mmCIF file of C-alpha atoms in Angstrom:
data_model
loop_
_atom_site.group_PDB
_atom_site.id
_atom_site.type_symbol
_atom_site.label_atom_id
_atom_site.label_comp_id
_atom_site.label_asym_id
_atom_site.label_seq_id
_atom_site.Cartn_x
_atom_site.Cartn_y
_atom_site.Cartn_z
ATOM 1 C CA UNK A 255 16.458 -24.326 -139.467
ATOM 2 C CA UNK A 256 12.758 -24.311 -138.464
ATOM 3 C CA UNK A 257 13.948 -24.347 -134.389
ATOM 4 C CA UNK A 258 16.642 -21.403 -134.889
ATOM 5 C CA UNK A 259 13.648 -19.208 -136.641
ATOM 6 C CA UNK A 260 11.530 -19.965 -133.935
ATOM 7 C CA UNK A 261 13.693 -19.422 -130.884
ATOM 8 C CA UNK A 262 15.004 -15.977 -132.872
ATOM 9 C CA UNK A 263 11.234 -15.053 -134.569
ATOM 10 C CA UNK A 264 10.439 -11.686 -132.212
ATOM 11 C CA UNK A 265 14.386 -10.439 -133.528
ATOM 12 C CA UNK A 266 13.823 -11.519 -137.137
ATOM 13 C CA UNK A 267 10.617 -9.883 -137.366
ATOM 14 C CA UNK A 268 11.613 -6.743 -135.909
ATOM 15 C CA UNK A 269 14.950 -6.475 -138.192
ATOM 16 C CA UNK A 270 12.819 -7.345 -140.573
ATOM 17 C CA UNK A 271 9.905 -4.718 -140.533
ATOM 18 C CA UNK A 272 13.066 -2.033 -139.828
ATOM 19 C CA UNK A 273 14.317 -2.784 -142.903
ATOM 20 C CA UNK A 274 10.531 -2.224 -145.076
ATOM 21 C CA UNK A 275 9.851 0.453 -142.998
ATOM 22 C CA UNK A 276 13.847 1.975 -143.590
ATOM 23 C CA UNK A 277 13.186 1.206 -147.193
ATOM 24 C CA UNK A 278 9.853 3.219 -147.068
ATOM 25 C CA UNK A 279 11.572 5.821 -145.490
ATOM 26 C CA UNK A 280 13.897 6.193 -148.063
ATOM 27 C CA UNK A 281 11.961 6.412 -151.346
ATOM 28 C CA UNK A 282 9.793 8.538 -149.705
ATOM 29 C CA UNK A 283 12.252 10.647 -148.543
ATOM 30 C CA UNK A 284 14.630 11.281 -151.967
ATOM 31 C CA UNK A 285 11.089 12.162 -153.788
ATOM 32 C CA UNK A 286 10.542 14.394 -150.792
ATOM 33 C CA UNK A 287 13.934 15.737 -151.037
ATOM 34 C CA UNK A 288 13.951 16.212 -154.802
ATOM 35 C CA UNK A 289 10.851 18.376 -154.681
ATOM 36 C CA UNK A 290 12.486 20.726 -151.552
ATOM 37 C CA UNK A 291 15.244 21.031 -154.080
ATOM 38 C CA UNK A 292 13.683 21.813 -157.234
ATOM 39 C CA UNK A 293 11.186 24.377 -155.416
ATOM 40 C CA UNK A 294 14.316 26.109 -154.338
ATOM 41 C CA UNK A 295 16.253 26.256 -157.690
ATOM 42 C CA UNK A 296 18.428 23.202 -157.560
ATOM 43 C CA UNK A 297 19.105 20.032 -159.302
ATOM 44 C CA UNK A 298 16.979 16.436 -158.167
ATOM 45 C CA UNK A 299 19.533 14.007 -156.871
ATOM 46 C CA UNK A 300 20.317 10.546 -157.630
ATOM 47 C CA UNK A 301 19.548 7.807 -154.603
ATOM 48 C CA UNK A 302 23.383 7.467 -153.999
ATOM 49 C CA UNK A 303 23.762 11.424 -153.599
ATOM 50 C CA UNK A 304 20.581 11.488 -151.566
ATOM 51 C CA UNK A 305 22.380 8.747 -149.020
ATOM 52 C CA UNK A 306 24.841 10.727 -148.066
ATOM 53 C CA UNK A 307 22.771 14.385 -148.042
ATOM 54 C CA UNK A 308 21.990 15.997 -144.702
ATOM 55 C CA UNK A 309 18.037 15.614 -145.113
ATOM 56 C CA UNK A 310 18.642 11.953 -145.332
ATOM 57 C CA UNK A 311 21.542 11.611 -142.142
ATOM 58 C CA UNK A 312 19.042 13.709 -140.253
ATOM 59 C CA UNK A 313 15.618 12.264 -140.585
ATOM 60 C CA UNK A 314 17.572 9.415 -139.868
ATOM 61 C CA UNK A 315 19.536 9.774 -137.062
ATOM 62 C CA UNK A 316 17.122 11.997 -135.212
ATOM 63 C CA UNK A 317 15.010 9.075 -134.932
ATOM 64 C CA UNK A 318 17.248 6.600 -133.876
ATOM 65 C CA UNK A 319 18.742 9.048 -131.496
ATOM 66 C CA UNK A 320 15.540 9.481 -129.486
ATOM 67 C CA UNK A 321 14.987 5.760 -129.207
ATOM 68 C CA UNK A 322 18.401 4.855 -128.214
ATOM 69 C CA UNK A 323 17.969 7.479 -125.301
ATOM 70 C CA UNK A 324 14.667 6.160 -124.126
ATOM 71 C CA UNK A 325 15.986 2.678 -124.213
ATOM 72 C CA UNK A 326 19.295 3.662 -122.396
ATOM 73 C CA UNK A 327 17.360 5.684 -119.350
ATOM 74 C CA UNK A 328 14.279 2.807 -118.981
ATOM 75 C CA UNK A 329 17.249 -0.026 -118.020
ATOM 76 C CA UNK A 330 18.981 2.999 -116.318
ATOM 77 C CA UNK A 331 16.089 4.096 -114.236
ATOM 78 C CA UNK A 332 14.558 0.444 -113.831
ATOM 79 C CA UNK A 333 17.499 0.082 -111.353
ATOM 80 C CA UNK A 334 16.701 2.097 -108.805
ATOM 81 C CA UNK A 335 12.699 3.417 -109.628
ATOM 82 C CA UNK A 336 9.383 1.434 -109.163
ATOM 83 C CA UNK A 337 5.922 1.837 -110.168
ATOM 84 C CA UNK A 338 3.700 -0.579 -107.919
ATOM 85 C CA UNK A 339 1.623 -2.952 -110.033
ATOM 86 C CA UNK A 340 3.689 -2.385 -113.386
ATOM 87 C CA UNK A 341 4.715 -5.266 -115.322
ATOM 88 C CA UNK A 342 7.735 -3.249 -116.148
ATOM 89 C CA UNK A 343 9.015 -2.551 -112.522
ATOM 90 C CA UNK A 344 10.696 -4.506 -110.257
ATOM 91 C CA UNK A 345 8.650 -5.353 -106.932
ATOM 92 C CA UNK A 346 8.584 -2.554 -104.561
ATOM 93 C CA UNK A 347 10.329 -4.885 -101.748
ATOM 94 C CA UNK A 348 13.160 -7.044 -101.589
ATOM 95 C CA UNK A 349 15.350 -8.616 -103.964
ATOM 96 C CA UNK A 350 15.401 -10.048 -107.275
ATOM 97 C CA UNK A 351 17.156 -12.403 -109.564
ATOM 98 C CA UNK A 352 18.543 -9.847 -111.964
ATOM 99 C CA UNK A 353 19.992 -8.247 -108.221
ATOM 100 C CA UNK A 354 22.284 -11.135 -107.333
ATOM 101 C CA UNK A 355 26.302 -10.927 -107.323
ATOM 102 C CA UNK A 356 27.528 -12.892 -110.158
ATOM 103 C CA UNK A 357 29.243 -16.050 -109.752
ATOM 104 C CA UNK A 358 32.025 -17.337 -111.873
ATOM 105 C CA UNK A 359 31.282 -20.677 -110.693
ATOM 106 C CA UNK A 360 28.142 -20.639 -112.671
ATOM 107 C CA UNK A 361 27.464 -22.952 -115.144
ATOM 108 C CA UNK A 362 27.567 -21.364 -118.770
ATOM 109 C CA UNK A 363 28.266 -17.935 -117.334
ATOM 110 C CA UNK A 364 29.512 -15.257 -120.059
ATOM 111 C CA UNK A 365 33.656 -15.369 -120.236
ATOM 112 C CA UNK A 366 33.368 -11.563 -118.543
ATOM 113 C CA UNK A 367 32.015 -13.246 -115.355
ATOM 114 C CA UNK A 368 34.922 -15.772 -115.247
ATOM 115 C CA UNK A 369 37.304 -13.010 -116.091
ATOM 116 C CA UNK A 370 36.441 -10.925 -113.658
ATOM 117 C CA UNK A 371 38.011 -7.053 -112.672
ATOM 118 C CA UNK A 372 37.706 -4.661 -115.081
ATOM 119 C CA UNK A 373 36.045 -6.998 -117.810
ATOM 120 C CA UNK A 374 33.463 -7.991 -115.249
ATOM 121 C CA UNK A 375 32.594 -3.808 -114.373
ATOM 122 C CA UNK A 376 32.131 -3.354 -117.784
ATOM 123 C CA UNK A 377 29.669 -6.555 -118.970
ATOM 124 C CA UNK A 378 27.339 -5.811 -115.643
ATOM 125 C CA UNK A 379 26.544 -2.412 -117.095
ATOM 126 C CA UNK A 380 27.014 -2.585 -120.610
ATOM 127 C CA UNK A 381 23.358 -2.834 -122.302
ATOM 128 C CA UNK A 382 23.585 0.643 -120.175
ATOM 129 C CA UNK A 383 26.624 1.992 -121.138
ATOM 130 C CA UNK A 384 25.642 0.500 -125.240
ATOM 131 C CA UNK A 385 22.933 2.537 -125.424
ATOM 132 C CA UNK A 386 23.712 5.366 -123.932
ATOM 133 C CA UNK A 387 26.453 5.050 -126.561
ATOM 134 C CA UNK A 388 24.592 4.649 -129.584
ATOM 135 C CA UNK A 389 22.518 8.049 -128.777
ATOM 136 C CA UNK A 390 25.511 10.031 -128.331
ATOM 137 C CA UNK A 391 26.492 8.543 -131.786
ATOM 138 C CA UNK A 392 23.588 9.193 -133.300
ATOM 139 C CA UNK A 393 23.224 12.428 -131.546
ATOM 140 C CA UNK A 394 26.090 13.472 -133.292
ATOM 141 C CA UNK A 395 25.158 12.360 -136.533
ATOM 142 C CA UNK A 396 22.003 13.952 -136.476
ATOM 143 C CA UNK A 397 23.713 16.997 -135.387
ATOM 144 C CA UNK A 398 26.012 16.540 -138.603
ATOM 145 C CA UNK A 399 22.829 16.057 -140.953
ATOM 146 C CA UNK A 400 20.678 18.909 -139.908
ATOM 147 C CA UNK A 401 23.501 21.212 -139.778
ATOM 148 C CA UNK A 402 24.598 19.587 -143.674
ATOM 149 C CA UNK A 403 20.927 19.940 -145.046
ATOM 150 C CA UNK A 404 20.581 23.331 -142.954
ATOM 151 C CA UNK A 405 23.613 24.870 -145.019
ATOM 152 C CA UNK A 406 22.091 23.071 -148.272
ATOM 153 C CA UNK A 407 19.212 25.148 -148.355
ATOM 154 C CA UNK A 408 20.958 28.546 -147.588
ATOM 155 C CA UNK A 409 23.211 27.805 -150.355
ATOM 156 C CA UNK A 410 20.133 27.362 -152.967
ATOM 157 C CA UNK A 411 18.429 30.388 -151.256
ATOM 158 C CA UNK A 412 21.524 32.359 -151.600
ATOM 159 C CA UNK A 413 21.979 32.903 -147.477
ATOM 160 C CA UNK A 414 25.844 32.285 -146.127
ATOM 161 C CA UNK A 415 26.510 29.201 -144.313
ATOM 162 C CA UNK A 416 25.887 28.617 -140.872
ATOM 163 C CA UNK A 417 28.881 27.302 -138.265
ATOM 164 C CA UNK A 418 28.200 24.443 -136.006
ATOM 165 C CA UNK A 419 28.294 26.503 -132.933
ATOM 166 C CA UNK A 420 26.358 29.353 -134.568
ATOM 167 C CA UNK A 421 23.535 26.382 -135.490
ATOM 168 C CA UNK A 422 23.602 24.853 -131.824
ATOM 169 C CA UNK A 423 22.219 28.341 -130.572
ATOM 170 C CA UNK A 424 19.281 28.165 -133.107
ATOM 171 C CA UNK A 425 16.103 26.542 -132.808
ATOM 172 C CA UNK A 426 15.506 23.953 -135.718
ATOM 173 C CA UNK A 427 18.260 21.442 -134.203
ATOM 174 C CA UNK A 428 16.788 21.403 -130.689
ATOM 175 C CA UNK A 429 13.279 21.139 -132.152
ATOM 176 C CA UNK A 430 14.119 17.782 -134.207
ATOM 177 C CA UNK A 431 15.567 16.514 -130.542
ATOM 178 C CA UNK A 432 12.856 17.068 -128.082
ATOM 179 C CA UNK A 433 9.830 16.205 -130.608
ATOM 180 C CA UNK A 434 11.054 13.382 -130.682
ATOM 181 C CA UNK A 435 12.280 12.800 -127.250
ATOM 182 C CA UNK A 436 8.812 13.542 -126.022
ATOM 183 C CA UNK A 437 6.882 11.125 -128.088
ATOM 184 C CA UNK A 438 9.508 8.697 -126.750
ATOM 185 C CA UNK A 439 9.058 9.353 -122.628
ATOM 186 C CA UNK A 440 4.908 9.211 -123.362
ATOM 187 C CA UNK A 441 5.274 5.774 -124.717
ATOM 188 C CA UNK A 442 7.214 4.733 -121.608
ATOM 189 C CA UNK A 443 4.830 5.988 -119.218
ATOM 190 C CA UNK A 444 2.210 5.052 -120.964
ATOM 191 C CA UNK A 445 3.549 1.165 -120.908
ATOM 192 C CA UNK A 446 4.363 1.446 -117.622
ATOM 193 C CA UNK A 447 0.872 2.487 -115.955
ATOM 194 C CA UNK A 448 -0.873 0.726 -118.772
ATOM 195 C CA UNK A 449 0.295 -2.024 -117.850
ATOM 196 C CA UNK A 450 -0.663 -2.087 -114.510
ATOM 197 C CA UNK A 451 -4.269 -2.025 -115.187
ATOM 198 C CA UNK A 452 -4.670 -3.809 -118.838
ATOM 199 C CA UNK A 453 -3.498 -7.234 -119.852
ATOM 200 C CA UNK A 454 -2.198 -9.389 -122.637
ATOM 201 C CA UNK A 455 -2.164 -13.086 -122.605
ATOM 202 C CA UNK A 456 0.868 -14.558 -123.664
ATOM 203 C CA UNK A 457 2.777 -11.825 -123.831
ATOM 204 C CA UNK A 458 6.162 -10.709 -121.666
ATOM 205 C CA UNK A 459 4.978 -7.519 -121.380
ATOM 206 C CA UNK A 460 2.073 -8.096 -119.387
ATOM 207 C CA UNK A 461 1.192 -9.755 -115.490
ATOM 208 C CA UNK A 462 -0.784 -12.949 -116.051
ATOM 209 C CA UNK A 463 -4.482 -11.881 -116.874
ATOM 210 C CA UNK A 464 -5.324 -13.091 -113.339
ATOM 211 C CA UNK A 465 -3.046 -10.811 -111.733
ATOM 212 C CA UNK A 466 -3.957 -8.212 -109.031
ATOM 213 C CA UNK A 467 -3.751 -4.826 -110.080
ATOM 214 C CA UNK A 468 -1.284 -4.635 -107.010
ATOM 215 C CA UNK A 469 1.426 -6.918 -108.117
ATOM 216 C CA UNK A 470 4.206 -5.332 -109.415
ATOM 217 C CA UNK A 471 7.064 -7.262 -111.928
ATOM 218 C CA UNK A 472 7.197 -11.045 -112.409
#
């Protein structure tokens, strides 16, 4: 038990502070909700009404959204782009390990690789293609939650609904997106040329503390 916690600690940890910090989120966020409500001439709601309200599917979603679309462009972009001396780019010449053609004849390789065709196009892009999938989803749902809380309000304030097409053309929506979507892109660059000048020992994310300011990757 003590090895698999140890060869799975950096995953267990980080499910594990989603889930305090998703809990935060949402006690702070039905008392939040409650008082928007109340100050508008509606009823507080109970936590299993306040799961499945629009302020709830949207300040969740519109988070996950923007992560899932930094994620899915870094791998993306990590293809193709360098930075010279980043520990997060590939070296400016040459190939790589992660470049080579894979082999069904190696040992251990993923049943995809043996399989081969259409099986084998899909596994050699699909952390890509995953993420890339779980923004649109989540795109969508945050979509569906600030529209749902949007309407929720004008209903309390006495204002006629809004359609989804009608909302797409406003600004709140497009707001939640790229506030978030910027925050996202300045963490990435600032990992990327951070790391080409500061160090951490012991850590993936970082060149050996040794390192020329020059070398790019690992």
């Amino acid at each position: 038990m003590k090895k698999i916690i140890y060869q799975n600690s950096l995953s267990l940890v980080f499910i594990l502070l989603f889930i305090g910090a998703f809990l935060g989120q949402t006690l702070f966020g039905i008392d939040e909700y409650n008082k928007e409500l109340t100050e508008n001439g509606g009823h507080a709601v109970t936590m299993y009404e306040y799961l499945s309200s629009g302020h709830f599917i949207e300040s969740t979603f519109e988070n996950w959204e923007s992560e899932f679309l930094q994620m899915g462009l870094f791998v993306w972009f990590t293809i193709f782009l360098r930075q010279k001396g980043s520990s997060e780019s590939k070296k400016c010449e040459g190939k790589e390990e992660v470049d080579r053609e894979p082999s069904p004849k190696r040992k251990d390789a993923p049943w995809p690789v043996k399989k081969g065709g259409i099986w084998l196009k899909l596994y050699q892009s699909s952390l890509t293609l995953s993420l890339f999938v779980l923004f649109i989803a989540s795109f969508v749902l945050h979509l569906y939650g600030s529209l749902k809380d949007e309407n929720t309000m004008n209903l309390l304030k006495g204002k006629p609904e809004v359609s989804l097409s009608a909302y797409l053309g406003e600004s709140r929506f497009w707001f939640e997106s790229f506030q978030n979507w910027q925050s996202e892109f300045l963490s990435v660059f600032a990992i990327i040329v951070l790391s080409i000048f500061l160090r951490q020992k012991g850590s993936s994310q970082s060149k050996p503390v040794d390192a020329p300011h020059s070398e790019t990757g690992e």
